């Protein structure tokens, strides 16, 4: 496997950024903490590419995550002194531009560091010619072609793998600036370089993918956004995660001693289930089989992850496209006290009479959000919100003409009218288009610090595997055991998130007995019963027995992605907690003991 007969010690990789806008000081804290070999930073999400496009539209010299420059300015000298490599995807839509800015910082500080960057992910300039060659760019969820949508993407980026990073580090780069690589590629590439892995060391690579997926969102792996709140005794800001990755791809997740948060089997399981589809986790370098993963506590704030198996990656790369869907505006009307539904209906009818009818707009979304309770003890508990969103290609229709119309019913409609904000202006919104492109169409290029370039060969590939859906076994004993009707969260943990227009909810439990009940009880039908808003949508169910976990994927739950979603929780961050709050029949023998 390795270039050496004696395996190197595990590489220590710390991740200091989970998204563009994450805690600025986390990078500096990582440099000042316990020794690490590499600091990574993930700055890119599907929405971020649209944000960076808008920034570059205003200033063509940008298009990258500017916050990284601040972090680099504060930390480059100490990274040089400590021999810490830096690998980030902050390059976004302009990795060459960011690399040049980092070189300026290095020169200004008189440091002896070299910078490499990657390119090849951006296929937007080639879209027309690729379509002419027969590439249809079918939407992964809807099946329609890009041509049928009659849209012009403003960004189109293929997800690159980790071997360009490995090549840059192998040639001596101290800082590697990446564009749209996969989140896990930052860890895959650094681990492959450190251990000298071959392209076909699929089990080791799969382990690195799992490690990269766990630490990519920063403190979400160390107690942040964790449903089992009572397990987190140290509620200071969580320390950033560190992955210690061994030669065989097994690894330990930990954090700096003395920092807040928690690293446990639960926190690591939560992040493994975050924003995945089925247990087969596809990447450009390997298909990682998450159902094979085994997780054990290895000491305080240390969790060992082993057993991950891998197989050759699929022949296609995922592509994240964004196009401008038009303009939108939202106004929220407050309804108070009695007759909430009648007041809401009156407000909607009156508003669209003023506006000339709902059919005047490309899309109208009306949501009545009930926060009111009977005999409310406070005024706030007597209110509900009527949230009205309009979308249209014509900005004028949804601009102040819409929000001003809302104020026209202030003294002409239901009693107690007021809004949560003054009249607002329209904003442009984007639509996410996930699709595939054959890997052979992408040239993954490393621009080395010495001015040379290197073309990265694609990995050995197979046909795309089909993830297996897992129906729940029939529960013959369900009607014969004593049960109590309680919140599902009494015995189940959860983590939820978004994958474009899809939402995922991972749920897991902690004992064999609870797992046996969970896998039998939480069928797709039961899930829809507990989450009625999923009733009209495809719901996929997957089992991960080693984790005592189920993963549910709701296709279309978030519409066309976070940038265009009209849901109040546009990234489904709270969906898992909502599911845990729903009541169901739980065998009394599985309930926690109470003193």
Coordinates of C-alpha atoms in Angstrom, one line a residue:
X1 CA 0.0 0.0 0.0
X2 CA 2.6 2.5 1.1
X3 CA 5.7 3.8 -0.7
X4 CA 7.5 2.7 2.5
X5 CA 7.7 -0.7 4.2
X6 CA 7.2 1.0 7.5
X7 CA 3.9 2.8 7.9
X8 CA 4.2 6.4 9.0
X9 CA 2.5 7.5 12.2
X10 CA -1.1 8.7 11.9
X11 CA -1.5 12.2 10.3
X12 CA -3.2 14.8 12.5
X13 CA -5.6 16.9 10.5
X14 CA -7.6 19.7 12.1
X15 CA -10.5 21.4 10.4
X16 CA -11.0 25.1 11.2
X17 CA -13.9 26.0 9.0
X18 CA -17.3 24.4 8.3
X19 CA -18.7 27.1 6.0
X20 CA -18.1 30.5 4.6
X21 CA -18.8 32.7 7.6
X22 CA -17.8 30.2 10.3
X23 CA -15.9 31.4 13.4
X24 CA -13.0 33.5 12.3
X25 CA -10.8 32.7 15.3
X26 CA -11.1 28.9 14.9
X27 CA -8.1 28.9 12.5
X28 CA -5.9 30.8 14.9
X29 CA -7.1 28.6 17.8
X30 CA -6.1 25.5 15.8
X31 CA -2.6 26.9 15.1
X32 CA -2.2 27.6 18.8
X33 CA -3.5 24.3 20.0
X34 CA -2.0 20.8 20.2
X35 CA 0.3 19.9 17.3
X36 CA -1.3 19.2 13.9
X37 CA 0.3 18.4 10.6
X38 CA -2.4 19.9 8.4
X39 CA -5.1 22.5 8.9
X40 CA -8.0 22.2 6.5
X41 CA -10.9 24.6 5.9
X42 CA -14.3 24.0 4.2
X43 CA -15.8 27.2 2.9
X44 CA -18.1 26.0 0.1
X45 CA -21.7 24.9 -0.1
X46 CA -24.1 24.9 -3.0
X47 CA -25.4 28.3 -1.9
X48 CA -21.9 29.6 -1.4
X49 CA -21.1 29.2 -5.1
X50 CA -24.0 31.5 -5.9
X51 CA -22.8 34.0 -3.3
X52 CA -19.3 34.0 -4.8
X53 CA -20.7 34.5 -8.3
X54 CA -22.6 37.6 -7.1
X55 CA -19.4 38.9 -5.5
X56 CA -17.3 38.3 -8.6
X57 CA -20.0 39.9 -10.7
X58 CA -19.4 43.1 -8.7
X59 CA -15.6 42.7 -8.6
X60 CA -14.0 40.2 -11.1
X61 CA -10.9 40.0 -9.0
X62 CA -12.8 38.2 -6.2
X63 CA -15.0 35.1 -6.2
X64 CA -13.2 33.4 -3.3
X65 CA -13.7 33.3 0.4
X66 CA -12.3 36.6 1.7
X67 CA -12.4 35.5 5.3
X68 CA -9.6 33.0 4.6
X69 CA -7.2 35.9 3.8
X70 CA -7.8 37.3 7.3
X71 CA -7.1 33.9 8.8
X72 CA -4.0 33.5 6.7
X73 CA -2.7 36.9 7.6
X74 CA -3.0 36.0 11.3
X75 CA -1.5 32.5 11.1
X76 CA 0.9 32.0 8.2
X77 CA 4.0 32.9 10.2
X78 CA 3.2 30.4 13.0
X79 CA 2.3 27.7 10.5
X80 CA 5.7 28.2 8.8
X81 CA 7.4 28.0 12.2
X82 CA 5.5 24.8 13.2
X83 CA 5.6 23.1 9.8
X84 CA 1.8 23.1 9.5
X85 CA 0.4 22.6 6.0
X86 CA -2.7 24.4 4.9
X87 CA -5.3 22.9 2.5
X88 CA -8.6 24.8 1.9
X89 CA -11.3 25.0 -0.7
X90 CA -11.6 28.8 -0.1
X91 CA -10.6 29.3 -3.8
X92 CA -14.3 29.0 -4.8
X93 CA -14.7 30.4 -8.3
X94 CA -11.2 32.0 -8.4
X95 CA -8.6 29.8 -6.9
X96 CA -5.8 31.4 -8.9
X97 CA -6.8 34.8 -7.6
X98 CA -6.8 33.7 -4.0
X99 CA -3.4 31.9 -4.5
X100 CA -1.9 35.2 -5.7
X101 CA -3.3 37.0 -2.7
X102 CA -1.8 34.5 -0.3
X103 CA 1.6 34.8 -2.1
X104 CA 1.4 38.5 -1.5
X105 CA 0.8 37.9 2.2
X106 CA 3.8 35.5 2.4
X107 CA 6.0 38.1 0.6
X108 CA 4.9 40.9 2.9
X109 CA 5.7 38.8 6.0
X110 CA 9.0 37.6 4.6
X111 CA 8.1 34.0 4.9
X112 CA 9.6 31.0 3.1
X113 CA 6.3 29.3 2.0
X114 CA 5.0 28.0 -1.3
X115 CA 1.5 28.0 -2.7
X116 CA -0.2 25.7 -5.2
X117 CA -3.7 25.8 -6.5
X118 CA -6.1 23.5 -8.4
X119 CA -8.3 24.1 -11.4
X120 CA -10.6 22.1 -13.6
X121 CA -13.9 22.1 -11.8
X122 CA -15.5 25.1 -13.6
X123 CA -17.4 23.8 -16.7
X124 CA -19.7 26.8 -17.1
X125 CA -17.7 28.2 -20.1
X126 CA -18.1 24.8 -21.8
X127 CA -21.8 24.1 -21.2
X128 CA -22.9 25.0 -24.7
X129 CA -20.3 22.8 -26.4
X130 CA -20.8 19.9 -23.9
X131 CA -24.6 20.0 -24.6
X132 CA -23.9 20.0 -28.4
X133 CA -21.8 16.9 -27.8
X134 CA -24.8 15.2 -26.2
X135 CA -24.4 15.8 -22.5
X136 CA -27.9 16.4 -21.3
X137 CA -27.1 17.4 -17.7
X138 CA -30.3 15.7 -16.3
X139 CA -31.4 16.9 -12.9
X140 CA -30.5 14.2 -10.4
X141 CA -33.9 14.4 -8.6
X142 CA -36.3 15.5 -11.3
X143 CA -34.9 13.8 -14.4
X144 CA -35.4 16.8 -16.7
X145 CA -32.6 18.0 -19.0
X146 CA -30.9 21.4 -18.7
X147 CA -32.2 22.2 -22.2
X148 CA -35.8 21.4 -21.2
X149 CA -35.5 23.9 -18.3
X150 CA -34.5 26.7 -20.7
X151 CA -32.1 28.3 -18.2
X152 CA -28.6 29.6 -18.3
X153 CA -26.5 28.6 -15.2
X154 CA -24.3 31.3 -13.7
X155 CA -22.1 28.6 -12.0
X156 CA -21.4 25.0 -12.9
X157 CA -18.7 23.2 -11.0
X158 CA -17.7 19.6 -11.0
X159 CA -16.7 18.1 -7.6
X160 CA -13.0 17.2 -7.8
X161 CA -11.3 14.5 -5.7
X162 CA -8.2 14.6 -3.5
X163 CA -5.4 13.5 -5.8
X164 CA -4.6 17.0 -7.0
X165 CA -4.1 18.0 -3.4
X166 CA -1.8 14.9 -2.8
X167 CA 0.2 15.9 -5.9
X168 CA 0.6 19.5 -4.7
X169 CA 1.8 18.4 -1.3
X170 CA 4.1 15.8 -2.8
X171 CA 5.9 18.5 -4.7
X172 CA 6.4 20.6 -1.6
X173 CA 3.5 23.0 -1.4
X174 CA 2.9 24.5 2.0
X175 CA -0.5 26.0 1.1
X176 CA -2.9 24.4 -1.3
X177 CA -5.9 26.5 -2.6
X178 CA -8.7 24.4 -4.0
X179 CA -11.9 25.3 -5.9
X180 CA -15.0 23.0 -5.8
X181 CA -13.5 19.8 -4.5
X182 CA -15.6 17.5 -2.4
X183 CA -15.7 18.4 1.3
X184 CA -14.0 15.1 2.1
X185 CA -11.3 15.6 -0.6
X186 CA -9.4 17.9 1.7
X187 CA -8.7 15.0 4.1
X188 CA -8.4 12.3 1.4
X189 CA -5.7 14.2 -0.5
X190 CA -3.7 15.1 2.6
X191 CA -3.9 11.5 3.9
X192 CA -3.0 10.0 0.6
X193 CA 0.1 12.2 0.4
X194 CA 1.1 11.5 4.0
X195 CA 0.7 7.7 3.8
X196 CA 1.7 7.2 0.1
X197 CA -1.5 5.5 -0.8
X198 CA -2.1 4.1 -4.2
X199 CA -5.2 5.0 -6.3
X200 CA -6.6 1.5 -5.7
X201 CA -6.2 1.5 -1.9
X202 CA -10.0 1.8 -1.7
X203 CA -10.5 0.7 1.9
X204 CA -7.9 3.3 3.2
X205 CA -9.4 6.0 0.9
X206 CA -12.9 5.2 2.1
X207 CA -11.7 5.6 5.7
X208 CA -10.3 9.0 4.8
X209 CA -13.6 10.0 3.2
X210 CA -15.5 9.1 6.4
X211 CA -13.0 11.1 8.4
X212 CA -13.3 14.1 6.0
X213 CA -17.1 13.9 6.2
X214 CA -17.0 13.8 10.0
X215 CA -14.8 16.9 10.4
X216 CA -16.0 19.0 7.4
X217 CA -18.5 20.9 9.5
X218 CA -16.2 21.8 12.3
X219 CA -17.7 21.7 15.8
X220 CA -20.8 19.7 14.6
X221 CA -18.6 16.7 15.3
X222 CA -17.6 18.0 18.8
X223 CA -20.9 18.7 20.4
X224 CA -22.4 21.4 18.2
X225 CA -25.9 20.9 16.8
X226 CA -26.2 17.7 18.9
X227 CA -29.6 16.4 19.8
X228 CA -28.6 14.7 23.1
X229 CA -28.1 18.0 24.8
X230 CA -27.8 16.5 28.3
X231 CA -24.7 14.6 27.3
X232 CA -22.8 17.9 26.6
X233 CA -21.7 19.0 30.0
X234 CA -19.1 21.5 28.8
X235 CA -21.2 24.1 26.9
X236 CA -18.4 26.5 26.1
X237 CA -17.8 26.9 22.4
X238 CA -16.7 23.5 21.1
X239 CA -13.2 22.9 20.0
X240 CA -12.6 22.2 16.3
X241 CA -12.3 18.5 15.4
X242 CA -9.0 16.8 14.7
X243 CA -8.8 13.5 12.8
X244 CA -5.8 11.2 13.5
X245 CA -5.7 9.0 10.3
X246 CA -3.7 5.8 10.3
X247 CA -2.0 4.1 7.4
X248 CA -4.9 1.6 7.0
X249 CA -7.6 4.4 6.9
X250 CA -8.8 3.9 10.4
X251 CA -8.8 7.0 12.5
X252 CA -9.6 8.7 15.8
X253 CA -11.7 11.9 16.1
X254 CA -10.7 14.2 19.0
X255 CA -10.3 17.9 19.9
X256 CA -7.9 20.0 21.8
X257 CA -7.8 19.4 25.6
X258 CA -9.4 22.2 27.5
X259 CA -11.8 23.2 24.8
X260 CA -15.6 23.0 25.1
X261 CA -18.0 20.5 23.7
X262 CA -17.8 16.7 23.5
X263 CA -16.4 14.0 21.3
X264 CA -18.4 10.8 21.7
X265 CA -19.8 7.9 19.8
X266 CA -23.0 10.0 19.5
X267 CA -21.5 13.2 18.2
X268 CA -19.5 11.3 15.6
X269 CA -22.5 9.2 14.6
X270 CA -24.5 12.4 14.2
X271 CA -22.0 13.9 11.8
X272 CA -21.7 10.6 9.8
X273 CA -25.4 10.7 9.2
X274 CA -25.5 14.4 8.3
X275 CA -26.5 15.2 4.7
X276 CA -26.1 11.8 3.2
X277 CA -28.3 9.7 1.0
X278 CA -27.8 6.0 1.3
X279 CA -25.0 4.2 3.1
X280 CA -23.0 4.1 -0.1
X281 CA -21.2 7.5 -0.1
X282 CA -20.0 8.3 -3.5
X283 CA -16.8 10.3 -4.0
X284 CA -14.6 11.0 -7.1
X285 CA -11.8 8.8 -5.6
X286 CA -13.8 6.0 -3.9
X287 CA -17.2 4.7 -3.1
X288 CA -17.2 4.5 0.7
X289 CA -19.5 2.0 2.3
X290 CA -20.7 3.7 5.5
X291 CA -22.7 0.7 6.6
X292 CA -19.4 -1.1 7.3
X293 CA -18.2 1.6 9.8
X294 CA -17.6 0.6 13.4
X295 CA -17.4 3.3 16.1
X296 CA -16.1 2.9 19.6
X297 CA -15.1 5.3 22.4
X298 CA -11.3 5.4 22.8
X299 CA -11.0 7.5 25.9
X300 CA -12.3 10.9 27.0
X301 CA -13.1 13.0 23.8
X302 CA -11.5 10.3 21.6
X303 CA -13.6 8.1 19.3
X304 CA -12.1 5.4 17.1
X305 CA -13.7 4.8 13.6
X306 CA -12.6 1.6 11.8
X307 CA -13.7 -1.0 9.3
X308 CA -14.7 1.3 6.5
X309 CA -14.6 -0.5 3.2
X310 CA -14.3 1.1 -0.2
X311 CA -14.9 0.2 -3.9
X312 CA -14.0 1.9 -7.1
X313 CA -15.8 5.2 -7.7
X314 CA -18.5 5.7 -10.3
X315 CA -17.6 6.9 -13.8
X316 CA -19.4 10.3 -13.3
X317 CA -18.6 13.3 -11.2
X318 CA -21.4 15.3 -9.6
X319 CA -21.8 18.9 -10.8
X320 CA -23.4 21.7 -8.8
X321 CA -25.1 24.3 -11.1
X322 CA -26.9 27.4 -10.0
X323 CA -29.1 29.7 -12.2
X324 CA -31.0 32.8 -11.4
X325 CA -34.7 31.9 -10.9
X326 CA -36.0 35.4 -10.7
X327 CA -37.0 37.7 -7.8
X328 CA -38.8 37.1 -4.6
X329 CA -40.3 39.0 -1.7
X330 CA -41.8 37.9 1.6
X331 CA -44.0 39.7 4.1
X332 CA -45.2 38.2 7.4
X333 CA -48.5 39.3 8.9
X334 CA -49.2 38.8 12.5
X335 CA -52.6 37.4 13.5
X336 CA -53.8 37.6 17.1
X337 CA -56.3 35.9 19.4
X338 CA -59.5 34.4 18.0
X339 CA -60.6 33.4 14.5
X340 CA -57.1 32.9 13.3
X341 CA -57.9 30.9 10.2
X342 CA -60.8 33.2 9.2
X343 CA -58.5 36.2 9.6
X344 CA -55.8 34.6 7.5
X345 CA -58.3 33.8 4.7
X346 CA -59.6 37.3 4.7
X347 CA -56.1 38.8 4.5
X348 CA -55.0 36.5 1.6
X349 CA -58.2 37.3 -0.4
X350 CA -57.9 41.0 0.3
X351 CA -54.2 41.2 -0.5
X352 CA -54.5 39.4 -3.9
X353 CA -57.5 41.5 -4.8
X354 CA -55.3 44.5 -4.5
X355 CA -52.4 42.8 -6.4
X356 CA -54.6 41.6 -9.2
X357 CA -54.8 37.9 -8.4
X358 CA -52.3 35.1 -7.6
X359 CA -52.1 34.2 -11.3
X360 CA -50.2 37.5 -11.8
X361 CA -47.1 35.9 -10.3
X362 CA -44.9 33.0 -11.3
X363 CA -45.3 31.5 -7.9
X364 CA -47.1 32.2 -4.7
X365 CA -46.5 30.5 -1.3
X366 CA -48.8 31.1 1.7
X367 CA -48.0 29.6 5.1
X368 CA -50.1 29.9 8.2
X369 CA -47.7 29.3 11.1
X370 CA -49.6 28.6 14.3
X371 CA -47.9 29.7 17.5
X372 CA -51.1 30.6 19.3
X373 CA -52.5 28.5 22.2
X374 CA -56.0 28.6 23.9
X375 CA -56.5 31.0 26.8
X376 CA -53.0 32.4 26.2
X377 CA -51.2 33.6 29.4
X378 CA -49.2 36.2 27.4
X379 CA -49.9 38.3 24.3
X380 CA -47.1 36.6 22.4
X381 CA -48.7 33.2 22.9
X382 CA -51.9 34.4 21.2
X383 CA -50.2 35.1 17.9
X384 CA -49.8 33.3 14.6
X385 CA -47.9 34.3 11.5
X386 CA -49.2 34.5 7.9
X387 CA -46.1 34.3 5.7
X388 CA -46.7 35.3 2.1
X389 CA -44.0 34.9 -0.5
X390 CA -44.3 35.8 -4.2
X391 CA -41.8 35.0 -6.9
X392 CA -41.6 36.4 -10.5
X393 CA -39.1 37.0 -13.3
X394 CA -40.2 40.6 -13.3
X395 CA -38.7 42.3 -10.3
X396 CA -41.2 45.2 -10.4
X397 CA -44.1 42.8 -9.6
X398 CA -42.6 41.5 -6.4
X399 CA -40.8 44.6 -5.2
X400 CA -42.4 47.4 -3.2
X401 CA -45.6 47.0 -5.3
X402 CA -46.1 43.8 -3.3
X403 CA -45.0 44.8 0.2
X404 CA -46.7 48.2 0.0
X405 CA -49.9 46.3 -1.0
X406 CA -49.6 44.4 2.3
X407 CA -49.7 47.7 4.3
X408 CA -52.8 48.8 2.4
X409 CA -54.9 46.3 4.5
X410 CA -53.5 47.7 7.8
X411 CA -56.8 49.5 8.6
X412 CA -59.0 47.8 6.1
X413 CA -58.9 44.1 7.1
X414 CA -58.8 41.9 10.1
X415 CA -58.6 43.2 13.7
X416 CA -55.1 43.5 15.2
X417 CA -53.2 43.7 11.9
X418 CA -49.5 44.3 12.1
X419 CA -46.4 42.9 10.4
X420 CA -43.0 41.6 11.6
X421 CA -41.1 44.1 9.3
X422 CA -41.7 47.3 7.4
X423 CA -42.4 46.9 3.6
X424 CA -39.4 45.1 2.1
X425 CA -37.7 45.1 -1.3
X426 CA -37.4 42.2 -3.7
X427 CA -34.2 40.1 -3.8
X428 CA -32.8 37.9 -6.5
X429 CA -32.9 34.2 -5.8
X430 CA -31.0 31.2 -7.2
X431 CA -32.0 27.7 -8.2
X432 CA -29.8 24.7 -7.6
X433 CA -29.4 22.1 -10.4
X434 CA -27.5 18.9 -9.3
X435 CA -26.4 16.8 -12.2
X436 CA -23.5 14.5 -13.5
X437 CA -20.8 14.7 -16.0
X438 CA -18.5 11.8 -17.1
X439 CA -15.2 12.1 -15.3
X440 CA -13.3 11.9 -18.6
X441 CA -14.6 15.3 -19.5
X442 CA -12.9 17.0 -16.6
X443 CA -9.2 18.0 -16.6
X444 CA -8.1 18.2 -13.0
X445 CA -5.0 20.4 -13.0
X446 CA -2.5 21.3 -10.3
X447 CA -0.6 24.6 -10.7
X448 CA 2.5 24.0 -8.7
X449 CA 4.5 26.7 -6.9
X450 CA 7.3 26.5 -9.4
X451 CA 5.1 27.5 -12.3
X452 CA 4.7 24.0 -13.7
X453 CA 1.3 22.2 -14.1
X454 CA 0.3 18.6 -13.6
X455 CA -2.7 16.9 -15.1
X456 CA -4.2 14.5 -12.6
X457 CA -5.3 11.1 -14.0
X458 CA -8.8 9.9 -13.2
X459 CA -9.2 6.9 -10.8
X460 CA -10.2 3.4 -11.9
X461 CA -14.0 3.5 -12.1
X462 CA -17.0 1.2 -12.3
X463 CA -20.6 1.6 -13.2
X464 CA -22.5 3.6 -10.6
X465 CA -23.7 1.4 -7.8
X466 CA -27.3 1.6 -6.8
X467 CA -27.9 2.2 -3.1
X468 CA -30.2 -0.3 -1.5
X469 CA -33.4 0.9 0.0
X470 CA -34.3 -1.1 3.2
X471 CA -38.0 -1.6 4.1
X472 CA -38.6 -2.2 7.8
X473 CA -39.2 -5.8 8.9
X474 CA -42.8 -6.7 9.9
X475 CA -43.2 -6.2 13.7
X476 CA -45.3 -9.1 14.8
X477 CA -44.9 -8.2 18.5
X478 CA -46.0 -4.6 18.2
X479 CA -49.4 -5.2 19.6
X480 CA -48.4 -7.5 22.4
X481 CA -46.1 -5.4 24.5
X482 CA -47.0 -2.6 26.9
X483 CA -46.3 0.8 25.4
X484 CA -46.4 4.5 26.4
X485 CA -47.2 7.3 24.0
X486 CA -44.2 9.6 24.3
X487 CA -41.9 11.7 22.2
X488 CA -39.7 9.6 19.8
X489 CA -36.8 11.5 21.2
X490 CA -37.2 9.8 24.5
X491 CA -35.2 6.9 23.0
X492 CA -33.9 8.2 19.7
X493 CA -31.3 10.8 18.6
X494 CA -31.4 12.6 15.3
X495 CA -29.4 14.9 12.9
X496 CA -31.0 16.5 9.8
X497 CA -29.8 18.7 6.9
X498 CA -30.2 19.5 3.2
X499 CA -28.8 18.0 0.0
X500 CA -30.0 20.5 -2.6
X501 CA -33.8 20.1 -2.8
X502 CA -33.7 17.0 -0.6
X503 CA -33.8 16.8 3.2
X504 CA -32.2 14.0 5.1
X505 CA -33.0 12.9 8.7
X506 CA -30.6 10.4 10.3
X507 CA -31.9 8.7 13.5
X508 CA -30.1 6.3 15.8
X509 CA -30.3 4.8 19.2
X510 CA -28.0 3.3 21.8
X511 CA -28.8 -0.3 22.7
X512 CA -29.5 -3.4 20.7
X513 CA -33.0 -3.6 22.1
X514 CA -33.9 -0.1 21.1
X515 CA -32.3 -0.6 17.7
X516 CA -34.4 -3.7 17.0
X517 CA -37.5 -1.7 17.9
X518 CA -36.5 1.3 15.9
X519 CA -35.8 -0.5 12.7
X520 CA -39.2 -2.3 13.0
X521 CA -41.2 0.7 14.1
X522 CA -40.0 3.5 12.0
X523 CA -41.2 2.5 8.6
X524 CA -41.6 4.9 5.7
X525 CA -45.4 5.0 6.5
X526 CA -44.7 5.7 10.1
X527 CA -42.2 8.4 9.2
X528 CA -44.8 10.1 7.0
X529 CA -47.3 9.8 9.8
X530 CA -44.9 11.7 12.0
X531 CA -43.9 14.1 9.3
X532 CA -47.1 14.8 7.4
X533 CA -45.5 17.4 5.1
X534 CA -43.6 14.5 3.5
X535 CA -46.8 12.7 2.5
X536 CA -46.8 13.8 -1.1
X537 CA -43.1 13.3 -1.7
X538 CA -40.8 10.3 -2.3
X539 CA -39.3 9.1 0.9
X540 CA -36.3 6.8 0.9
X541 CA -35.3 4.7 3.9
X542 CA -31.8 3.2 4.5
X543 CA -30.4 1.1 7.4
X544 CA -26.9 1.4 8.9
X545 CA -27.0 -1.5 11.4
X546 CA -23.4 -1.0 12.7
X547 CA -24.4 2.5 13.7
X548 CA -27.9 1.4 15.0
X549 CA -29.2 4.1 12.6
X550 CA -31.7 4.8 9.9
X551 CA -31.5 7.5 7.3
X552 CA -34.5 9.0 5.6
X553 CA -34.2 11.1 2.5
X554 CA -37.2 13.3 1.4
X555 CA -37.0 14.2 -2.2
X556 CA -38.2 17.7 -3.0
X557 CA -38.8 18.7 0.6
X558 CA -36.8 21.9 0.1
X559 CA -38.0 22.6 -3.4
X560 CA -35.0 23.7 -5.6
X561 CA -32.6 24.2 -2.8
X562 CA -31.9 26.7 0.0
X563 CA -31.6 29.7 -2.2
X564 CA -35.1 29.4 -3.5
X565 CA -36.9 27.5 -0.7
X566 CA -39.8 29.2 0.9
X567 CA -39.6 27.1 4.1
X568 CA -38.8 28.9 7.3
X569 CA -36.2 26.2 7.9
X570 CA -34.7 26.3 4.4
X571 CA -31.9 23.8 5.2
X572 CA -34.0 21.4 7.3
X573 CA -31.7 21.9 10.2
X574 CA -34.5 21.5 12.7
X575 CA -36.3 18.7 10.9
X576 CA -34.7 16.0 13.1
X577 CA -35.6 17.8 16.3
X578 CA -39.2 18.1 15.1
X579 CA -39.3 14.3 14.4
X580 CA -37.9 13.6 17.9
X581 CA -40.7 15.8 19.4
X582 CA -43.5 13.8 17.7
X583 CA -45.2 11.2 19.9
X584 CA -45.4 7.5 19.1
X585 CA -46.0 4.3 21.0
X586 CA -42.8 3.2 22.7
X587 CA -42.4 -0.1 24.6
X588 CA -42.1 0.7 28.2
X589 CA -39.2 -1.7 28.6
X590 CA -37.2 0.6 26.4
X591 CA -37.8 3.8 28.3
X592 CA -35.0 5.4 30.3
X593 CA -35.0 4.6 34.0
X594 CA -36.1 7.5 36.2
X595 CA -35.2 8.0 39.8

